[in-house]
Coordinates of N, CA and C in Angstrom, one line a residue:
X13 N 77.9 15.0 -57.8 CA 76.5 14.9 -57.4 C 76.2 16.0 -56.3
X14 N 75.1 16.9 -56.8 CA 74.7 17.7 -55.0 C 74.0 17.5 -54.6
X15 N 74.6 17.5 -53.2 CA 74.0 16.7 -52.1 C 72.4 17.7 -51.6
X16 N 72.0 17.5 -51.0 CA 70.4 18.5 -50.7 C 70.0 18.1 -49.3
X17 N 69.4 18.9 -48.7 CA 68.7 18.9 -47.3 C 67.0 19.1 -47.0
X18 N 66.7 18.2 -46.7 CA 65.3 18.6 -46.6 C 65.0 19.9 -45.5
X19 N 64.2 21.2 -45.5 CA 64.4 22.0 -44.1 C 62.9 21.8 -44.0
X20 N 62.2 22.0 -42.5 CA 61.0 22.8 -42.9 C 60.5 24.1 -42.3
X21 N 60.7 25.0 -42.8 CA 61.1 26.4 -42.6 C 58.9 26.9 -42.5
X22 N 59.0 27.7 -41.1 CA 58.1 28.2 -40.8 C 58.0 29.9 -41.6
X23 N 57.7 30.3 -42.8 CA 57.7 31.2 -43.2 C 56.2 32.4 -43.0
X24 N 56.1 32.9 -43.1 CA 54.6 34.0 -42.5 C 53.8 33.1 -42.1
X25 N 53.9 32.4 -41.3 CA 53.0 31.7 -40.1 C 52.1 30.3 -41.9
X26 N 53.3 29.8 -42.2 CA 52.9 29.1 -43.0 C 54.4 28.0 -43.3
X27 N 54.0 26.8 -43.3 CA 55.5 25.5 -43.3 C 55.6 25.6 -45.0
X28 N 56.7 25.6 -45.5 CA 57.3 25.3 -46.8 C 58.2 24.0 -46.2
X29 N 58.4 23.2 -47.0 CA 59.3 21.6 -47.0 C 60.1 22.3 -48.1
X30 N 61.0 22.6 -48.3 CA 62.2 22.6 -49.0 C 63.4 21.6 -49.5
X31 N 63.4 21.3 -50.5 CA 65.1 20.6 -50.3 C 66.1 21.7 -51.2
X32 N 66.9 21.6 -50.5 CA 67.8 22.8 -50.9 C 69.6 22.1 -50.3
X33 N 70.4 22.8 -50.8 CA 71.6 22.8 -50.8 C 72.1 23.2 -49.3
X34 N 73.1 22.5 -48.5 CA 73.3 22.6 -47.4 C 73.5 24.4 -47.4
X35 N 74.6 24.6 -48.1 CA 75.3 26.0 -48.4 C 74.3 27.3 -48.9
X36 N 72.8 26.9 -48.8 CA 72.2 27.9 -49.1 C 71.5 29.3 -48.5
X37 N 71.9 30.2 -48.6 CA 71.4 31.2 -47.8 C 69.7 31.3 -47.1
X38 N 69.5 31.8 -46.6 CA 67.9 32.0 -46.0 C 67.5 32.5 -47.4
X39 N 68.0 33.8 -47.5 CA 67.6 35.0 -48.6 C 67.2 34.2 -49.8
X40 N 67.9 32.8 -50.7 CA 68.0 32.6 -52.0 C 67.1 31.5 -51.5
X41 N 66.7 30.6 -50.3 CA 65.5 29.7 -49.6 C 64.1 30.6 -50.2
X42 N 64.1 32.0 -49.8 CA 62.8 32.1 -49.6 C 62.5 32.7 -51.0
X43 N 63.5 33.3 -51.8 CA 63.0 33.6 -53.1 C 63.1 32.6 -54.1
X44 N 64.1 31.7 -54.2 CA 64.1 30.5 -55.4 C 63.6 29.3 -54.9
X45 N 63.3 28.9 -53.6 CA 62.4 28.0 -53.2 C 61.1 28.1 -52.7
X46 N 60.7 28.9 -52.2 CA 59.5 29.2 -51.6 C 58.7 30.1 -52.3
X47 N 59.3 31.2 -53.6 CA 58.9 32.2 -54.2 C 58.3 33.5 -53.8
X48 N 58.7 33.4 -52.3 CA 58.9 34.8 -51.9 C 59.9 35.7 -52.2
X49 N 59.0 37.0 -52.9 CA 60.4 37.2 -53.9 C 60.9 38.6 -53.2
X50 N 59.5 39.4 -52.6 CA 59.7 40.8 -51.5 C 60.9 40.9 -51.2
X51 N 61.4 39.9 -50.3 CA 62.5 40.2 -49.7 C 63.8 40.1 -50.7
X52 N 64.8 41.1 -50.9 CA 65.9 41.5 -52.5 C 67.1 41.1 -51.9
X53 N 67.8 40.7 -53.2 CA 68.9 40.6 -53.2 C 69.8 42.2 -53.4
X54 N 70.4 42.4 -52.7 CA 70.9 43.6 -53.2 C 72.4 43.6 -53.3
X55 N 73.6 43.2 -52.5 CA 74.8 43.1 -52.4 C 75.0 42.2 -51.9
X56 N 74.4 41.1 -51.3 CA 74.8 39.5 -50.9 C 76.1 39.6 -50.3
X57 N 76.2 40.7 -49.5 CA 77.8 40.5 -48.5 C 77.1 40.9 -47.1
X58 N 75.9 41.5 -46.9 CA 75.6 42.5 -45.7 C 75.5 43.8 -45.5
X59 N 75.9 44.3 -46.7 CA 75.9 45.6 -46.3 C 74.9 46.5 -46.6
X60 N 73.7 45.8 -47.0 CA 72.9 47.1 -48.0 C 71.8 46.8 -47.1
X61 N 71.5 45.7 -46.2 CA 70.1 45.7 -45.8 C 68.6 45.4 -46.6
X62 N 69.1 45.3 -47.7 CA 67.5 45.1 -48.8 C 67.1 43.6 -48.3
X63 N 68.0 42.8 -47.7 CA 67.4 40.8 -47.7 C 67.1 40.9 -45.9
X64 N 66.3 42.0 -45.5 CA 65.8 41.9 -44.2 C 65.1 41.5 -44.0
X65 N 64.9 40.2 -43.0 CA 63.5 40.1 -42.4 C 63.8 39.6 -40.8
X66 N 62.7 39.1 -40.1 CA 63.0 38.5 -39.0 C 63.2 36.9 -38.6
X67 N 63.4 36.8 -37.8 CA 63.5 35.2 -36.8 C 63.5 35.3 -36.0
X68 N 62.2 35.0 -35.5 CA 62.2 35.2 -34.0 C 61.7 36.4 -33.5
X69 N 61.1 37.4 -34.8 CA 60.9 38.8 -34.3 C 62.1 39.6 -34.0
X70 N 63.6 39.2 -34.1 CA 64.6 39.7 -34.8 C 64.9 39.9 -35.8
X71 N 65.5 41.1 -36.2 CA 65.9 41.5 -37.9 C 67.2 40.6 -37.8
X72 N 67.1 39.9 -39.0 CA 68.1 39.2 -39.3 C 69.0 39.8 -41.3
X73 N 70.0 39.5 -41.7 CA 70.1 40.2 -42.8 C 70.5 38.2 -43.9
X74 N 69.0 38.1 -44.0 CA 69.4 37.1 -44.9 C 70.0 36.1 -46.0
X75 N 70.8 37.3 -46.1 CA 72.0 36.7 -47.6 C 73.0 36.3 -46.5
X76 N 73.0 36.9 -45.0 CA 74.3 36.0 -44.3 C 73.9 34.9 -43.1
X77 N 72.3 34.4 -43.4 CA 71.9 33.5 -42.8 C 71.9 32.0 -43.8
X78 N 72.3 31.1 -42.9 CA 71.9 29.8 -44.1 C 70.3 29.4 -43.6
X79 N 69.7 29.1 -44.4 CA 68.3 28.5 -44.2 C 68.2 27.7 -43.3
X80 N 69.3 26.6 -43.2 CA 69.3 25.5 -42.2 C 69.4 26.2 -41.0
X81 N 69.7 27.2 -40.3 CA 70.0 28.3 -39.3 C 68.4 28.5 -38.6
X82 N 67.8 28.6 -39.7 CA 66.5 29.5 -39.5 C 65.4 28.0 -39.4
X83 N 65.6 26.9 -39.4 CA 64.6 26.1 -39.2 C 64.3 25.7 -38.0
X84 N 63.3 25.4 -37.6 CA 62.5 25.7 -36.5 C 62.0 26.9 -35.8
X85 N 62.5 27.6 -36.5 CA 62.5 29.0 -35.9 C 61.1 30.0 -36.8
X86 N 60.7 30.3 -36.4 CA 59.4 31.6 -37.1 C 60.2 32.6 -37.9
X87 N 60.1 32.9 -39.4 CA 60.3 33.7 -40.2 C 59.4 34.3 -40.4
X88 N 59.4 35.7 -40.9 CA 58.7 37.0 -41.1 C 59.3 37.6 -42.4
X89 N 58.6 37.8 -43.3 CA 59.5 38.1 -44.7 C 58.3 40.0 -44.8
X90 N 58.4 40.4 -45.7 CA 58.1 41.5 -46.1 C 56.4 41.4 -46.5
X91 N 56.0 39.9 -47.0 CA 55.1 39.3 -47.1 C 54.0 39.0 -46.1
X92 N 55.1 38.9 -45.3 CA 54.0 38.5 -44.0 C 53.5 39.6 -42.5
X93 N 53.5 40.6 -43.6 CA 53.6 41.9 -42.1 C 51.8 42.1 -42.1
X94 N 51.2 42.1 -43.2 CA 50.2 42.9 -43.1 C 49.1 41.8 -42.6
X95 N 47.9 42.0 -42.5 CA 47.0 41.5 -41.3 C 46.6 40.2 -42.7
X96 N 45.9 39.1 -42.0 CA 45.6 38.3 -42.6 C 44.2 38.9 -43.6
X97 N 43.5 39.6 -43.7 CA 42.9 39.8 -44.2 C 43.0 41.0 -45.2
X98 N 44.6 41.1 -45.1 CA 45.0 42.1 -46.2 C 45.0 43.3 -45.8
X99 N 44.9 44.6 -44.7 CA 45.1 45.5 -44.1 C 47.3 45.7 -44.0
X100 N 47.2 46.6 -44.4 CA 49.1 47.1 -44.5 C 48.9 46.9 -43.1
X101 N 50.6 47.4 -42.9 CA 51.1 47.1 -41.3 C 51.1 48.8 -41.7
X102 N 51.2 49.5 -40.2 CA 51.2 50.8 -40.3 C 52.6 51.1 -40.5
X103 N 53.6 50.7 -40.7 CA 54.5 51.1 -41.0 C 54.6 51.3 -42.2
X104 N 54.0 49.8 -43.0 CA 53.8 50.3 -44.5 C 52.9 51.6 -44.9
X105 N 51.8 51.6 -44.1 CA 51.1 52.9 -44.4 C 51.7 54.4 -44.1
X106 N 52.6 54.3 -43.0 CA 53.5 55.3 -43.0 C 54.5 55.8 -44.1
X107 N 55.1 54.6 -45.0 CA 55.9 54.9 -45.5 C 55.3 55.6 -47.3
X108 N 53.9 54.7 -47.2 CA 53.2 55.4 -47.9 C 52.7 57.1 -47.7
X109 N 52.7 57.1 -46.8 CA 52.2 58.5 -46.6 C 53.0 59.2 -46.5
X110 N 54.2 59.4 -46.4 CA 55.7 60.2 -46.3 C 56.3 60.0 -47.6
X111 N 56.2 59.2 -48.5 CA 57.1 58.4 -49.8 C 58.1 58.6 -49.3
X112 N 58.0 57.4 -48.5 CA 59.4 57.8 -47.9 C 60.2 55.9 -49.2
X113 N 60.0 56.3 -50.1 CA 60.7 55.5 -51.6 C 61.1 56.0 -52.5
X114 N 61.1 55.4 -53.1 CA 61.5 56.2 -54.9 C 61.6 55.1 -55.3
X115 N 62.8 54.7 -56.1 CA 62.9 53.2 -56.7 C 61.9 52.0 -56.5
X116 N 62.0 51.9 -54.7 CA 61.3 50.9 -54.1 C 62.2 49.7 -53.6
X117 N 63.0 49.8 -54.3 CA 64.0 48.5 -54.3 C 64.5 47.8 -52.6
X118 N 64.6 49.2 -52.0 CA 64.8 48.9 -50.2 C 64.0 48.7 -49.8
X119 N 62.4 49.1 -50.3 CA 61.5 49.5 -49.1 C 61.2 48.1 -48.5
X120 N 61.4 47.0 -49.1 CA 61.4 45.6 -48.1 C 62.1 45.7 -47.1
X121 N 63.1 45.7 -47.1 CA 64.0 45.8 -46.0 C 63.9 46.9 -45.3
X122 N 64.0 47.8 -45.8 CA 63.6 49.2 -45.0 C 62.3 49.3 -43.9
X123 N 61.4 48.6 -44.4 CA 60.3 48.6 -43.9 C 60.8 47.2 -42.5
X124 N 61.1 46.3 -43.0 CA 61.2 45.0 -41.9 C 62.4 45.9 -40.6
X125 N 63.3 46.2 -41.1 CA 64.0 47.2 -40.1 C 63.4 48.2 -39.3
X126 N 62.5 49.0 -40.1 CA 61.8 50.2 -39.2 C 60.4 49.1 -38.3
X127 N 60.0 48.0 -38.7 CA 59.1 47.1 -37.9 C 59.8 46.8 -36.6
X128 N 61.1 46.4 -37.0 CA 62.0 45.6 -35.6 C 62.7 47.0 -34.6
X129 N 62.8 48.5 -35.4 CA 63.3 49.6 -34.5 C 62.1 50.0 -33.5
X130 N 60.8 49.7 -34.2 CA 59.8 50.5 -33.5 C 59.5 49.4 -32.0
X131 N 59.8 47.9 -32.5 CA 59.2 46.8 -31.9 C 60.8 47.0 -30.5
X132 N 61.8 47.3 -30.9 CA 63.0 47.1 -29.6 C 62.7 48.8 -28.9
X133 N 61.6 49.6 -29.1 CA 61.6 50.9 -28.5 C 63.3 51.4 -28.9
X134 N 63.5 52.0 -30.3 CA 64.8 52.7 -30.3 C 64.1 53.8 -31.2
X135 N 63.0 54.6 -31.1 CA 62.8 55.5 -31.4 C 62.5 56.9 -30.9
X136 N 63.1 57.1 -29.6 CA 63.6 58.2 -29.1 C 63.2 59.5 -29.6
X137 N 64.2 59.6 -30.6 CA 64.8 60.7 -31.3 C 64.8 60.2 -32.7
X138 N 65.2 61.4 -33.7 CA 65.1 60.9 -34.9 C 66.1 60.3 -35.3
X139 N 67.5 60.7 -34.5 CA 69.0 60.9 -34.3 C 68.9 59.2 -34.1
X140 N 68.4 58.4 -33.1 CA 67.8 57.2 -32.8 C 67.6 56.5 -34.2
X141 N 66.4 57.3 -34.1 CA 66.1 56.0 -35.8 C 67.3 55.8 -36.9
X142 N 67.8 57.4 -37.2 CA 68.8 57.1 -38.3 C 69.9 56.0 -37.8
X143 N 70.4 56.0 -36.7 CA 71.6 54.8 -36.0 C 70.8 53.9 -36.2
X144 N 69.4 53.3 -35.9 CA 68.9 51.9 -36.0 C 69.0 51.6 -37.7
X145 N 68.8 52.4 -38.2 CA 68.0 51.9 -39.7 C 69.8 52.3 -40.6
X146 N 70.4 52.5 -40.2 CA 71.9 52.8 -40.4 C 72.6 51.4 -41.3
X147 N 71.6 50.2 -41.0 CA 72.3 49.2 -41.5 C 72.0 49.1 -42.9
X148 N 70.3 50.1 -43.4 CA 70.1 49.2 -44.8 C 69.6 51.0 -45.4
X149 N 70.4 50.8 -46.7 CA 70.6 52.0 -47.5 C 70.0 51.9 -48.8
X150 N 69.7 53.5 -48.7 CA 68.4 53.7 -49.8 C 69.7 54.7 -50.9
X151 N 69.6 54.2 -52.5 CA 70.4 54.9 -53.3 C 69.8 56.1 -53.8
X152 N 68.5 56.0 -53.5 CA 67.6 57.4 -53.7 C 67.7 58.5 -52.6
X153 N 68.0 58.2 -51.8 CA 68.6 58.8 -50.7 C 67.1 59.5 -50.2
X154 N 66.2 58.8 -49.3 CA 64.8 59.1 -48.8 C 65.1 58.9 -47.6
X155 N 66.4 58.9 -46.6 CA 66.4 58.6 -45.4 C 65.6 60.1 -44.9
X156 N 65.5 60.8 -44.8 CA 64.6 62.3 -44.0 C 63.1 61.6 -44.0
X157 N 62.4 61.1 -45.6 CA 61.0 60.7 -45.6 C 61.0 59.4 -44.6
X158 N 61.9 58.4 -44.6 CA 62.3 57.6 -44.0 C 62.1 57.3 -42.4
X159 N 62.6 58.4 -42.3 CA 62.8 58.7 -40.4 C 61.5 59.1 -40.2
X160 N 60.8 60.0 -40.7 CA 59.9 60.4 -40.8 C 58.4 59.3 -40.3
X161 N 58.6 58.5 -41.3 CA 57.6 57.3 -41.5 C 57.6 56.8 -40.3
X162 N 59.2 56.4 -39.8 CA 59.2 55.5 -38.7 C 58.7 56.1 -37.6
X163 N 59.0 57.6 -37.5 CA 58.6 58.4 -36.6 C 56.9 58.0 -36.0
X164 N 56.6 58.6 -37.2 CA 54.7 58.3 -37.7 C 54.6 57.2 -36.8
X165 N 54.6 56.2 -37.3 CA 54.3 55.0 -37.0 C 54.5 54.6 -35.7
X166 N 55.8 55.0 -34.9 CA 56.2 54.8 -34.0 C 55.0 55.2 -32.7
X167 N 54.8 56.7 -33.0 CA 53.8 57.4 -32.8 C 52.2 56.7 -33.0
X168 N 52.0 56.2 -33.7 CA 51.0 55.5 -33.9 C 50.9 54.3 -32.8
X169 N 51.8 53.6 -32.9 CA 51.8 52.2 -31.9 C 52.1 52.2 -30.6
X170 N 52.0 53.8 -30.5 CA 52.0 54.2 -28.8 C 50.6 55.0 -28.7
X171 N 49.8 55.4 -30.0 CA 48.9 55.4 -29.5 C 47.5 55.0 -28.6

């Protein structure tokens, strides 16, 4: 018999009641339970950065967070960036305006990463951004449009 846990996970400024499996990741919580699907599975070890979002307004990589980790705590998914009335975050609009995509498959993560580089000021230099955003990889290889965007944006939120 498996056993289940009730969580109640604060997800984009909204409570989901879950029951889910002790052993379950944040990442497989918010897509197979909650139906947030934005946030990707990409290599489920850590290394690709596609399952990014925050806690706490930290980037967290949630294929190596358990859900139970993250309760009580404020989640931020890829979902929950833009304004309540539907306006992008300027980062998305940046990345829009640079294409800084192709596939698209990262730009979740990619984007929740370049939200938390701009938000800890590690955008200096561009040299800067590539070391922040170093954790989550694009196979289309758009890190130039990429840095770019963040750049933008960066620039923007200091305006």
């Amino acid at each position: 018999m498996t056993r289940t846990i009730r969580l109640s996970l604060d997800i984009n400024e909204r409570r989901y009641e879950l029951d889910v499996e002790p052993r379950v990741t944040l990442l497989d919580a918010l897509r197979d339970h909650a139906g947030l699907t934005g946030t990707k599975k990409g290599c489920d070890q850590g290394q690709c950065g596609a399952c990014t979002c925050h806690i706490d307004g930290q980037r967290v990589l949630s294929c190596l967070t358990l859900a139970a980790q993250a309760e009580g705590r404020r989640i931020t998914t890829i979902e929950g960036i833009a304004t309540a009335n539907g306006d992008l975050h300027p980062v998305q609009l940046a990345f829009m305006e640079h294409d800084a995509f192709q596939c698209g498959y990262c730009t979740p993560g990619q984007i929740m990463s370049a939200v938390a580089c701009i938000r800890e000021g590690r955008t200096g230099s561009d040299d800067e951004i590539r070391e922040y955003m170093s954790g989550n990889l694009c196979r289309c290889g758009a890190y130039n449009s990429i840095v770019a965007a963040v750049r933008e944006a960066a620039e923007m939120a200091d305006a």
